[in-house]
Amino acid sequence: MGTLATRLNKLLKEKDINQTEFAEMVGIKQPSMQRILSGETKNPRKIIKMASVLGVDPNWLLYGDRGAINIGGNAENSPITTTTNNFFSSDKLAKDELRSQREKQKTGLEHSTVNNLPIHQGVINDDFHNLFESLVFSDDGLIEIAKLRNTNGISMITMFNDSMQPAINKGDIVLVNTTLDKYSGEGVYLFIMNNEVYVRRLFQSPDGILRAKAMNEDAGSSFDIAENNLVRVTFLGKCIRVIEMKSHDL
């Protein structure tokens, strides 16, 4: 006759469904599923859903042969009378649905995740300390904090000096639009010049010279970029948003 755990493990092996997939299909957490499959939990609450996913009689799944309902028998005497598979029509459909859900989640994450901007090797000031590997926003957070609809073409850096105080403080997270790889109007840009990384406000003078303005001259200098020197500039992107990083003990 065996046990619930024995029957579950046999069915999962036959249908090529692993523990992680099964837990997601049923809608329970991994530790709970582990206790069920190991036999520690003998009467799980979601037995009907498990049976639906696997396409079997929940009575048989829980009790073995003694729980199966015979034709002509009295189903009212059975502890479980719902046997219709309303969740998935087959294990293939179940796995297809799971894959579809994962793809949607993956696509959603791609549109709401901001990763660190890789800085070219060989720059002089390459001692960057990233506070995060990446930031994942909710839909509301993306709009409220980042003021964006999606994160396509957006990367981030952790500000590495005080040259742009008070607008950008050292340690702040700066969101960078990397699709803007050349000067495209006044704004704060991230660029490399003479193998050094800069964050500066750029604006163009009437005579065509780019002014690179540091807001804190004590921490970084302002300078001009003549037209013939633009070939020495590599634009990494335009800085579009600052997320201030402040922490304190309570």
CSV table of C-alpha atoms in Angstrom, one decimal:
chain,number,residue,atom,x,y,z
A,1,MET,CA,0.0,0.0,0.0
A,2,GLY,CA,2.9,2.4,0.8
A,3,THR,CA,2.6,5.9,2.1
A,4,LEU,CA,1.7,9.3,0.8
A,5,ALA,CA,5.3,10.2,0.4
A,6,THR,CA,6.0,7.0,-1.5
A,7,ARG,CA,3.2,7.6,-3.9
A,8,LEU,CA,4.2,11.2,-4.4
A,9,ASN,CA,7.8,10.5,-5.1
A,10,LYS,CA,6.9,7.7,-7.5
A,11,LEU,CA,4.5,9.9,-9.4
A,12,LEU,CA,7.0,12.8,-9.6
A,13,LYS,CA,9.7,10.5,-11.0
A,14,GLU,CA,7.3,9.1,-13.6
A,15,LYS,CA,6.2,12.6,-14.7
A,16,ASP,CA,9.7,14.0,-14.5
A,17,ILE,CA,8.7,16.8,-12.1
A,18,ASN,CA,11.2,17.8,-9.5
A,19,GLN,CA,10.5,19.0,-6.0
A,20,THR,CA,11.0,22.7,-6.8
A,21,GLU,CA,8.6,22.6,-9.7
A,22,PHE,CA,6.0,20.6,-7.8
A,23,ALA,CA,6.1,23.1,-4.9
A,24,GLU,CA,5.5,26.0,-7.3
A,25,MET,CA,2.7,24.1,-9.0
A,26,VAL,CA,0.9,23.4,-5.7
A,27,GLY,CA,1.7,26.8,-4.2
A,28,ILE,CA,3.6,25.8,-1.1
A,29,LYS,CA,7.1,26.6,0.2
A,30,GLN,CA,10.0,24.4,-0.3
A,31,PRO,CA,10.5,23.4,3.4
A,32,SER,CA,6.9,22.3,3.6
A,33,MET,CA,7.2,20.3,0.4
A,34,GLN,CA,10.3,18.6,1.7
A,35,ARG,CA,8.5,17.5,4.9
A,36,ILE,CA,5.7,16.0,2.8
A,37,LEU,CA,8.0,14.1,0.4
A,38,SER,CA,10.1,12.8,3.3
A,39,GLY,CA,7.0,11.5,5.0
A,40,GLU,CA,7.2,13.9,8.0
A,41,THR,CA,3.9,15.5,7.0
A,42,LYS,CA,1.3,12.8,6.5
A,43,ASN,CA,-1.9,14.8,6.0
A,44,PRO,CA,-1.1,18.0,4.0
A,45,ARG,CA,-3.7,20.7,3.5
A,46,LYS,CA,-3.3,20.9,-0.2
A,47,ILE,CA,-3.8,17.3,-1.0
A,48,ILE,CA,-6.6,18.0,-3.6
A,49,LYS,CA,-4.4,20.4,-5.4
A,50,MET,CA,-1.5,17.9,-5.4
A,51,ALA,CA,-3.8,15.3,-6.9
A,52,SER,CA,-5.0,17.8,-9.5
A,53,VAL,CA,-1.5,18.6,-10.6
A,54,LEU,CA,-0.6,14.9,-10.8
A,55,GLY,CA,-4.0,13.9,-12.4
A,56,VAL,CA,-4.9,11.3,-9.8
A,57,ASP,CA,-7.6,10.5,-7.3
A,58,PRO,CA,-6.9,12.5,-4.1
A,59,ASN,CA,-8.3,9.7,-2.0
A,60,TRP,CA,-5.9,7.2,-3.5
A,61,LEU,CA,-3.0,9.7,-3.2
A,62,LEU,CA,-3.7,10.2,0.5
A,63,TYR,CA,-4.8,6.8,1.7
A,64,GLY,CA,-3.7,4.3,-1.0
A,65,ASP,CA,-6.0,1.5,-2.2
A,66,ARG,CA,-8.2,1.8,0.9
A,67,GLY,CA,-9.1,5.4,0.0
A,68,ALA,CA,-10.0,4.8,-3.7
A,69,ILE,CA,-13.7,5.2,-4.5
A,70,ASN,CA,-15.1,2.1,-6.3
A,71,ILE,CA,-17.8,2.4,-8.9
A,72,GLY,CA,-21.1,2.0,-7.2
A,73,GLY,CA,-19.5,2.8,-3.8
A,74,ASN,CA,-20.7,5.5,-1.5
A,75,ALA,CA,-18.5,8.5,-2.1
A,76,GLU,CA,-20.1,10.2,0.9
A,77,ASN,CA,-18.1,7.9,3.2
A,78,SER,CA,-14.8,9.0,1.7
A,79,PRO,CA,-13.0,11.8,3.5
A,80,ILE,CA,-12.4,13.5,0.2
A,81,THR,CA,-15.0,13.6,-2.5
A,82,THR,CA,-13.6,16.2,-5.0
A,83,THR,CA,-11.7,14.4,-7.7
A,84,THR,CA,-12.1,16.7,-10.7
A,85,ASN,CA,-8.9,18.0,-12.1
A,86,ASN,CA,-9.6,21.7,-12.3
A,87,PHE,CA,-6.0,22.9,-11.9
A,88,PHE,CA,-4.3,21.3,-14.9
A,89,SER,CA,-5.5,18.7,-17.4
A,90,SER,CA,-2.2,16.9,-17.5
A,91,ASP,CA,1.4,17.0,-16.1
A,92,LYS,CA,2.6,18.4,-19.5
A,93,LEU,CA,0.2,21.3,-19.3
A,94,ALA,CA,1.3,21.8,-15.7
A,95,LYS,CA,5.0,22.0,-16.7
A,96,ASP,CA,4.2,24.2,-19.6
A,97,GLU,CA,2.2,26.6,-17.4
A,98,LEU,CA,5.1,26.7,-14.9
A,99,ARG,CA,7.6,27.5,-17.6
A,100,SER,CA,5.4,30.2,-18.9
A,101,GLN,CA,5.1,31.8,-15.4
A,102,ARG,CA,8.9,31.6,-15.0
A,103,GLU,CA,9.4,33.3,-18.4
A,104,LYS,CA,7.0,36.1,-17.4
A,105,GLN,CA,8.8,36.5,-14.1
A,106,LYS,CA,12.2,36.6,-15.8
A,107,THR,CA,10.9,39.2,-18.4
A,108,GLY,CA,9.5,41.2,-15.5
A,109,LEU,CA,12.8,41.2,-13.7
A,110,GLU,CA,14.7,42.2,-16.8
A,111,HIS,CA,12.4,45.3,-17.2
A,112,SER,CA,12.8,46.3,-13.5
A,113,THR,CA,16.5,45.5,-12.7
A,114,VAL,CA,19.4,48.0,-12.7
A,115,ASN,CA,22.9,46.5,-12.8
A,116,ASN,CA,26.2,48.2,-12.1
A,117,LEU,CA,27.8,49.9,-15.2
A,118,PRO,CA,31.0,48.1,-16.1
A,119,ILE,CA,33.8,50.7,-16.2
A,120,HIS,CA,36.5,50.2,-18.9
A,121,GLN,CA,39.7,48.6,-17.8
A,122,GLY,CA,42.8,50.7,-17.7
A,123,VAL,CA,41.3,53.8,-16.1
A,124,ILE,CA,43.4,55.6,-13.5
A,125,ASN,CA,40.7,56.0,-10.9
A,126,ASP,CA,39.3,52.4,-11.0
A,127,ASP,CA,38.8,52.0,-7.2
A,128,PHE,CA,35.0,51.8,-7.3
A,129,HIS,CA,33.1,50.5,-4.3
A,130,ASN,CA,29.7,49.3,-5.4
A,131,LEU,CA,27.1,49.1,-2.6
A,132,PHE,CA,24.8,46.8,-4.5
A,133,GLU,CA,25.3,44.1,-7.2
A,134,SER,CA,21.9,45.2,-8.7
A,135,LEU,CA,18.7,46.9,-7.7
A,136,VAL,CA,15.3,45.3,-8.5
A,137,PHE,CA,12.3,47.6,-8.4
A,138,SER,CA,8.7,46.9,-8.1
A,139,ASP,CA,6.4,48.5,-10.7
A,140,ASP,CA,5.4,51.2,-8.2
A,141,GLY,CA,9.0,51.7,-7.0
A,142,LEU,CA,10.3,52.0,-10.6
A,143,ILE,CA,7.9,54.9,-11.2
A,144,GLU,CA,8.1,56.5,-7.7
A,145,ILE,CA,11.9,56.3,-7.1
A,146,ALA,CA,13.5,56.0,-10.5
A,147,LYS,CA,10.8,57.9,-12.4
A,148,LEU,CA,11.0,55.3,-15.2
A,149,ARG,CA,8.6,52.9,-16.9
A,150,ASN,CA,11.3,50.3,-17.5
A,151,THR,CA,15.0,49.9,-17.0
A,152,ASN,CA,16.0,49.3,-20.6
A,153,GLY,CA,19.4,50.9,-21.2
A,154,ILE,CA,19.7,52.0,-17.6
A,155,SER,CA,22.7,51.1,-15.4
A,156,MET,CA,24.0,52.5,-12.1
A,157,ILE,CA,27.2,53.6,-10.4
A,158,THR,CA,28.0,54.3,-6.8
A,159,MET,CA,29.3,57.9,-6.8
A,160,PHE,CA,33.1,57.7,-6.1
A,161,ASN,CA,34.0,61.2,-5.0
A,162,ASP,CA,32.6,64.5,-3.7
A,163,SER,CA,33.2,66.5,-6.9
A,164,MET,CA,29.4,66.9,-7.6
A,165,GLN,CA,28.3,67.8,-4.1
A,166,PRO,CA,25.7,68.8,-3.0
A,167,ALA,CA,23.7,67.4,-6.0
A,168,ILE,CA,25.5,64.0,-5.8
A,169,ASN,CA,27.2,62.9,-2.6
A,170,LYS,CA,29.9,60.2,-2.5
A,171,GLY,CA,28.2,56.9,-2.0
A,172,ASP,CA,24.9,57.9,-3.7
A,173,ILE,CA,23.5,55.6,-6.3
A,174,VAL,CA,23.4,57.3,-9.7
A,175,LEU,CA,21.2,56.0,-12.5
A,176,VAL,CA,22.8,56.3,-15.9
A,177,ASN,CA,21.1,56.2,-19.4
A,178,THR,CA,23.7,54.3,-21.3
A,179,THR,CA,21.9,54.8,-24.7
A,180,LEU,CA,23.2,58.4,-24.7
A,181,ASP,CA,26.8,57.8,-25.8
A,182,LYS,CA,27.5,61.4,-26.9
A,183,TYR,CA,26.7,64.9,-25.8
A,184,SER,CA,23.0,65.5,-26.2
A,185,GLY,CA,22.3,68.7,-24.5
A,186,GLU,CA,23.1,70.2,-21.0
A,187,GLY,CA,23.1,67.7,-18.2
A,188,VAL,CA,25.3,65.6,-15.9
A,189,TYR,CA,27.4,63.0,-17.8
A,190,LEU,CA,29.6,60.1,-16.9
A,191,PHE,CA,32.6,59.9,-19.2
A,192,ILE,CA,36.2,58.9,-19.6
A,193,MET,CA,38.9,61.4,-20.7
A,194,ASN,CA,42.6,60.7,-20.7
A,195,ASN,CA,41.9,57.3,-19.0
A,196,GLU,CA,40.1,58.9,-16.0
A,197,VAL,CA,36.5,58.6,-15.1
A,198,TYR,CA,34.5,61.9,-14.5
A,199,VAL,CA,31.0,62.9,-13.5
A,200,ARG,CA,30.5,66.5,-14.5
A,201,ARG,CA,27.7,68.8,-15.6
A,202,LEU,CA,28.3,69.5,-19.3
A,203,PHE,CA,27.1,72.5,-21.2
A,204,GLN,CA,28.1,74.1,-24.5
A,205,SER,CA,29.4,77.6,-24.8
A,206,PRO,CA,28.4,79.8,-27.8
A,207,ASP,CA,31.9,79.1,-29.4
A,208,GLY,CA,31.3,75.4,-29.3
A,209,ILE,CA,33.5,74.5,-26.3
A,210,LEU,CA,32.1,72.0,-23.8
A,211,ARG,CA,32.3,73.2,-20.3
A,212,ALA,CA,32.7,70.4,-17.7
A,213,LYS,CA,31.6,71.8,-14.4
A,214,ALA,CA,32.4,70.3,-11.0
A,215,MET,CA,29.9,71.5,-8.4
A,216,ASN,CA,32.5,71.1,-5.6
A,217,GLU,CA,35.8,72.6,-6.8
A,218,ASP,CA,37.5,71.5,-3.6
A,219,ALA,CA,37.0,67.8,-4.6
A,220,GLY,CA,37.3,68.1,-8.4
A,221,SER,CA,38.2,70.6,-11.0
A,222,SER,CA,36.2,72.1,-13.8
A,223,PHE,CA,37.7,72.2,-17.3
A,224,ASP,CA,36.9,72.9,-20.9
A,225,ILE,CA,36.8,70.3,-23.7
A,226,ALA,CA,37.7,71.8,-27.0
A,227,GLU,CA,36.2,70.4,-30.2
A,228,ASN,CA,39.5,68.9,-31.3
A,229,ASN,CA,39.7,67.1,-27.9
A,230,LEU,CA,36.3,65.3,-28.1
A,231,VAL,CA,38.1,62.3,-29.7
A,232,ARG,CA,39.7,61.7,-26.3
A,233,VAL,CA,36.3,61.5,-24.6
A,234,THR,CA,34.3,58.3,-24.2
A,235,PHE,CA,30.7,59.0,-23.1
A,236,LEU,CA,29.4,56.2,-20.8
A,237,GLY,CA,26.0,57.8,-20.5
A,238,LYS,CA,23.9,60.6,-19.1
A,239,CYS,CA,23.1,60.7,-15.3
A,240,ILE,CA,19.3,60.9,-14.9
A,241,ARG,CA,18.5,60.2,-11.3
A,242,VAL,CA,20.2,60.1,-7.9
A,243,ILE,CA,19.2,57.8,-5.1
A,244,GLU,CA,20.6,59.1,-1.8
A,245,MET,CA,22.1,56.5,0.5
A,246,LYS,CA,21.8,57.4,4.2
A,247,SER,CA,22.0,55.0,7.0
A,248,HIS,CA,22.2,55.5,10.8
A,249,ASP,CA,22.0,53.5,14.0
A,250,LEU,CA,18.7,53.4,15.9
